[in-house]
């Protein structure tokens, strides 16, 4: 029963990200955090009309547009972070996430939003999240933990890859681990960005 509940939480979490980011209409990506994760360095997003950047700019842009979903997290990085490669594509017609499994019910799902306004897409919907926490990842990449699911079990982070691209990571912690799932989500996002080619 417990395992079934965890699977339901994981599926609901990824589906929520897709719905909130508008993936059903060719849009993607979003996330939110739980208590006490990374150091939150609030970078002010500007209040601008729709279509303009709301999130902090990306100083070291990468390009995820030509990367297959299950190639976003490299096998060595997945293993180092406690997941078993290769990743398995999830069958959702509206967006294309890939999931890596770990021990004791752990799992992480990753997908890229490369056709819209990057991290600004989640800033547009800030009011929809009970917990919205801007953070800065390794390398200076802006990101946001943005969740409206059981954040003590699952946590998602939306990371700026370029000003018009973002990567979304949703992490489900193992049953044997009481650690905050947002920390692992952050580490996965950093590993994904580090493995991407340079952008323009």
C-alpha positions as a Python dict, from the first residue, in 0.01 Angstrom:
ca = {
    (1, 'X'): (0, 0, 0),
    (2, 'X'): (284, 235, 93),
    (3, 'X'): (464, 161, -236),
    (4, 'X'): (147, 224, -434),
    (5, 'X'): (103, 558, -255),
    (6, 'X'): (459, 659, -341),
    (7, 'X'): (411, 569, -706),
    (8, 'X'): (91, 773, -712),
    (9, 'X'): (274, 1071, -561),
    (10, 'X'): (549, 1044, -823),
    (11, 'X'): (306, 1023, -1113),
    (12, 'X'): (94, 1306, -974),
    (13, 'X'): (402, 1522, -926),
    (14, 'X'): (521, 1486, -1284),
    (15, 'X'): (168, 1534, -1418),
    (16, 'X'): (130, 1850, -1209),
    (17, 'X'): (451, 1991, -1352),
    (18, 'X'): (328, 1922, -1703),
    (19, 'X'): (-12, 2079, -1640),
    (20, 'X'): (120, 2392, -1471),
    (21, 'X'): (377, 2449, -1740),
    (22, 'X'): (123, 2409, -2017),
    (23, 'X'): (284, 2103, -2172),
    (24, 'X'): (-48, 1994, -2315),
    (25, 'X'): (-33, 2292, -2545),
    (26, 'X'): (329, 2257, -2647),
    (27, 'X'): (465, 2414, -2329),
    (28, 'X'): (662, 2271, -2042),
    (29, 'X'): (830, 2281, -1707),
    (30, 'X'): (790, 2382, -1339),
    (31, 'X'): (882, 2301, -984),
    (32, 'X'): (877, 2389, -608),
    (33, 'X'): (1067, 2305, -278),
    (34, 'X'): (1027, 2185, 73),
    (35, 'X'): (1182, 2301, 398),
    (36, 'X'): (1551, 2375, 429),
    (37, 'X'): (1728, 2279, 109),
    (38, 'X'): (1989, 2481, -72),
    (39, 'X'): (2098, 2830, 11),
    (40, 'X'): (1826, 3045, -135),
    (41, 'X'): (1976, 3339, -315),
    (42, 'X'): (1683, 3541, -427),
    (43, 'X'): (1756, 3703, -757),
    (44, 'X'): (1492, 3959, -837),
    (45, 'X'): (1287, 3883, -1145),
    (46, 'X'): (1150, 4188, -1315),
    (47, 'X'): (779, 4257, -1343),
    (48, 'X'): (732, 4282, -1718),
    (49, 'X'): (457, 4223, -1971),
    (50, 'X'): (387, 3871, -2093),
    (51, 'X'): (656, 3737, -2322),
    (52, 'X'): (939, 3928, -2155),
    (53, 'X'): (1188, 3782, -1910),
    (54, 'X'): (1072, 3762, -1548),
    (55, 'X'): (1348, 3536, -1414),
    (56, 'X'): (1712, 3624, -1352),
    (57, 'X'): (1928, 3604, -1668),
    (58, 'X'): (2144, 3297, -1735),
    (59, 'X'): (2510, 3398, -1748),
    (60, 'X'): (2650, 3066, -1877),
    (61, 'X'): (2389, 2942, -2125),
    (62, 'X'): (2370, 2578, -2228),
    (63, 'X'): (2166, 2413, -2503),
    (64, 'X'): (1929, 2125, -2425),
    (65, 'X'): (1735, 2150, -2751),
    (66, 'X'): (1917, 1870, -2931),
    (67, 'X'): (1944, 1634, -2634),
    (68, 'X'): (1712, 1333, -2607),
    (69, 'X'): (1521, 1322, -2274),
    (70, 'X'): (1701, 1011, -2149),
    (71, 'X'): (2039, 1161, -2240),
    (72, 'X'): (1987, 1466, -2018),
    (73, 'X'): (2138, 1286, -1717),
    (74, 'X'): (2462, 1109, -1810),
    (75, 'X'): (2498, 745, -1692),
    (76, 'X'): (2799, 818, -1469),
    (77, 'X'): (2619, 1111, -1307),
    (78, 'X'): (2305, 900, -1252),
    (79, 'X'): (2512, 627, -1083),
    (80, 'X'): (2700, 878, -867),
    (81, 'X'): (2368, 1025, -750),
    (82, 'X'): (2225, 685, -656),
    (83, 'X'): (2013, 607, -962),
    (84, 'X'): (2035, 316, -1205),
    (85, 'X'): (2095, 396, -1573),
    (86, 'X'): (1965, 389, -1835),
    (87, 'X'): (1670, 620, -1785),
    (88, 'X'): (1328, 504, -1899),
    (89, 'X'): (1105, 733, -2106),
    (90, 'X'): (762, 794, -1952),
    (91, 'X'): (471, 756, -2188),
    (92, 'X'): (300, 1092, -2185),
    (93, 'X'): (182, 1237, -2518),
    (94, 'X'): (201, 1599, -2403),
    (95, 'X'): (565, 1613, -2294),
    (96, 'X'): (865, 1381, -2285),
    (97, 'X'): (1008, 1314, -1939),
    (98, 'X'): (1261, 1043, -1862),
    (99, 'X'): (1280, 860, -1530),
    (100, 'X'): (1572, 699, -1349),
    (101, 'X'): (1501, 459, -1063),
    (102, 'X'): (1691, 419, -738),
    (103, 'X'): (1674, 185, -437),
    (104, 'X'): (1378, 163, -201),
    (105, 'X'): (1131, 341, -425),
    (106, 'X'): (1355, 635, -515),
    (107, 'X'): (1322, 791, -858),
    (108, 'X'): (1397, 1107, -1048),
    (109, 'X'): (1223, 1243, -1359),
    (110, 'X'): (1380, 1498, -1591),
    (111, 'X'): (1252, 1689, -1891),
    (112, 'X'): (1354, 1996, -2087),
    (113, 'X'): (1148, 2298, -2188),
    (114, 'X'): (1331, 2446, -2485),
    (115, 'X'): (1067, 2626, -2687),
    (116, 'X'): (942, 2909, -2468),
    (117, 'X'): (1075, 3159, -2211),
    (118, 'X'): (1283, 2930, -1991),
    (119, 'X'): (1270, 2997, -1618),
    (120, 'X'): (1035, 3291, -1671),
    (121, 'X'): (756, 3040, -1741),
    (122, 'X'): (750, 2933, -1376),
    (123, 'X'): (774, 3294, -1255),
    (124, 'X'): (457, 3369, -1452),
    (125, 'X'): (271, 3117, -1235),
    (126, 'X'): (437, 3194, -902),
    (127, 'X'): (102, 3245, -727),
    (128, 'X'): (3, 2883, -797),
    (129, 'X'): (268, 2746, -563),
    (130, 'X'): (244, 2738, -184),
    (131, 'X'): (622, 2728, -165),
    (132, 'X'): (824, 2919, -425),
    (133, 'X'): (1197, 2951, -356),
    (134, 'X'): (1450, 3100, -598),
    (135, 'X'): (1798, 2948, -564),
    (136, 'X'): (2130, 2965, -744),
    (137, 'X'): (2281, 2637, -862),
    (138, 'X'): (2649, 2552, -907),
    (139, 'X'): (2793, 2755, -1192),
    (140, 'X'): (2560, 3045, -1118),
    (141, 'X'): (2253, 2906, -1295),
    (142, 'X'): (1926, 3050, -1158),
    (143, 'X'): (1661, 2803, -1048),
    (144, 'X'): (1338, 2781, -852),
    (145, 'X'): (1203, 2515, -620),
    (146, 'X'): (830, 2533, -686),
    (147, 'X'): (608, 2256, -550),
    (148, 'X'): (248, 2190, -465),
    (149, 'X'): (280, 1821, -381),
    (150, 'X'): (408, 1633, -75),
    (151, 'X'): (743, 1807, -58),
    (152, 'X'): (866, 1588, 227),
    (153, 'X'): (850, 1297, -19),
    (154, 'X'): (897, 1458, -360),
    (155, 'X'): (1052, 1786, -470),
    (156, 'X'): (1087, 1952, -807),
    (157, 'X'): (1324, 2220, -929),
    (158, 'X'): (1302, 2427, -1245),
    (159, 'X'): (1652, 2530, -1357),
    (160, 'X'): (1747, 2796, -1608),
    (161, 'X'): (1963, 2647, -1884),
    (162, 'X'): (1945, 2955, -2107),
    (163, 'X'): (1712, 3254, -2107),
    (164, 'X'): (1473, 3058, -2330),
    (165, 'X'): (1538, 2706, -2198),
    (166, 'X'): (1492, 2527, -1868),
    (167, 'X'): (1524, 2179, -1724),
    (168, 'X'): (1276, 2038, -1474),
    (169, 'X'): (1382, 1775, -1221),
    (170, 'X'): (1132, 1597, -995),
    (171, 'X'): (1290, 1380, -725),
    (172, 'X'): (1110, 1114, -517),
    (173, 'X'): (1315, 1017, -212),
    (174, 'X'): (1361, 652, -106),
    (175, 'X'): (1147, 513, 176),
    (176, 'X'): (1458, 453, 387),
    (177, 'X'): (1579, 814, 366),
    (178, 'X'): (1425, 1100, 564),
    (179, 'X'): (1645, 1361, 397),
    (180, 'X'): (1488, 1655, 219),
    (181, 'X'): (1422, 1545, -143),
    (182, 'X'): (1494, 1897, -271),
    (183, 'X'): (1866, 1856, -208),
    (184, 'X'): (1886, 1556, -443),
    (185, 'X'): (1671, 1738, -700),
    (186, 'X'): (1921, 2025, -691),
    (187, 'X'): (2218, 1790, -738),
    (188, 'X'): (2051, 1620, -1034),
    (189, 'X'): (1973, 1957, -1195),
    (190, 'X'): (2335, 2063, -1153),
    (191, 'X'): (2456, 1737, -1309),
    (192, 'X'): (2220, 1777, -1604),
    (193, 'X'): (2336, 2134, -1672),
    (194, 'X'): (2704, 2037, -1640),
    (195, 'X'): (2657, 1772, -1909),
    (196, 'X'): (2488, 2000, -2164),
    (197, 'X'): (2674, 2160, -2456),
    (198, 'X'): (2742, 2533, -2452),
    (199, 'X'): (2463, 2755, -2578),
    (200, 'X'): (2469, 3087, -2758),
}
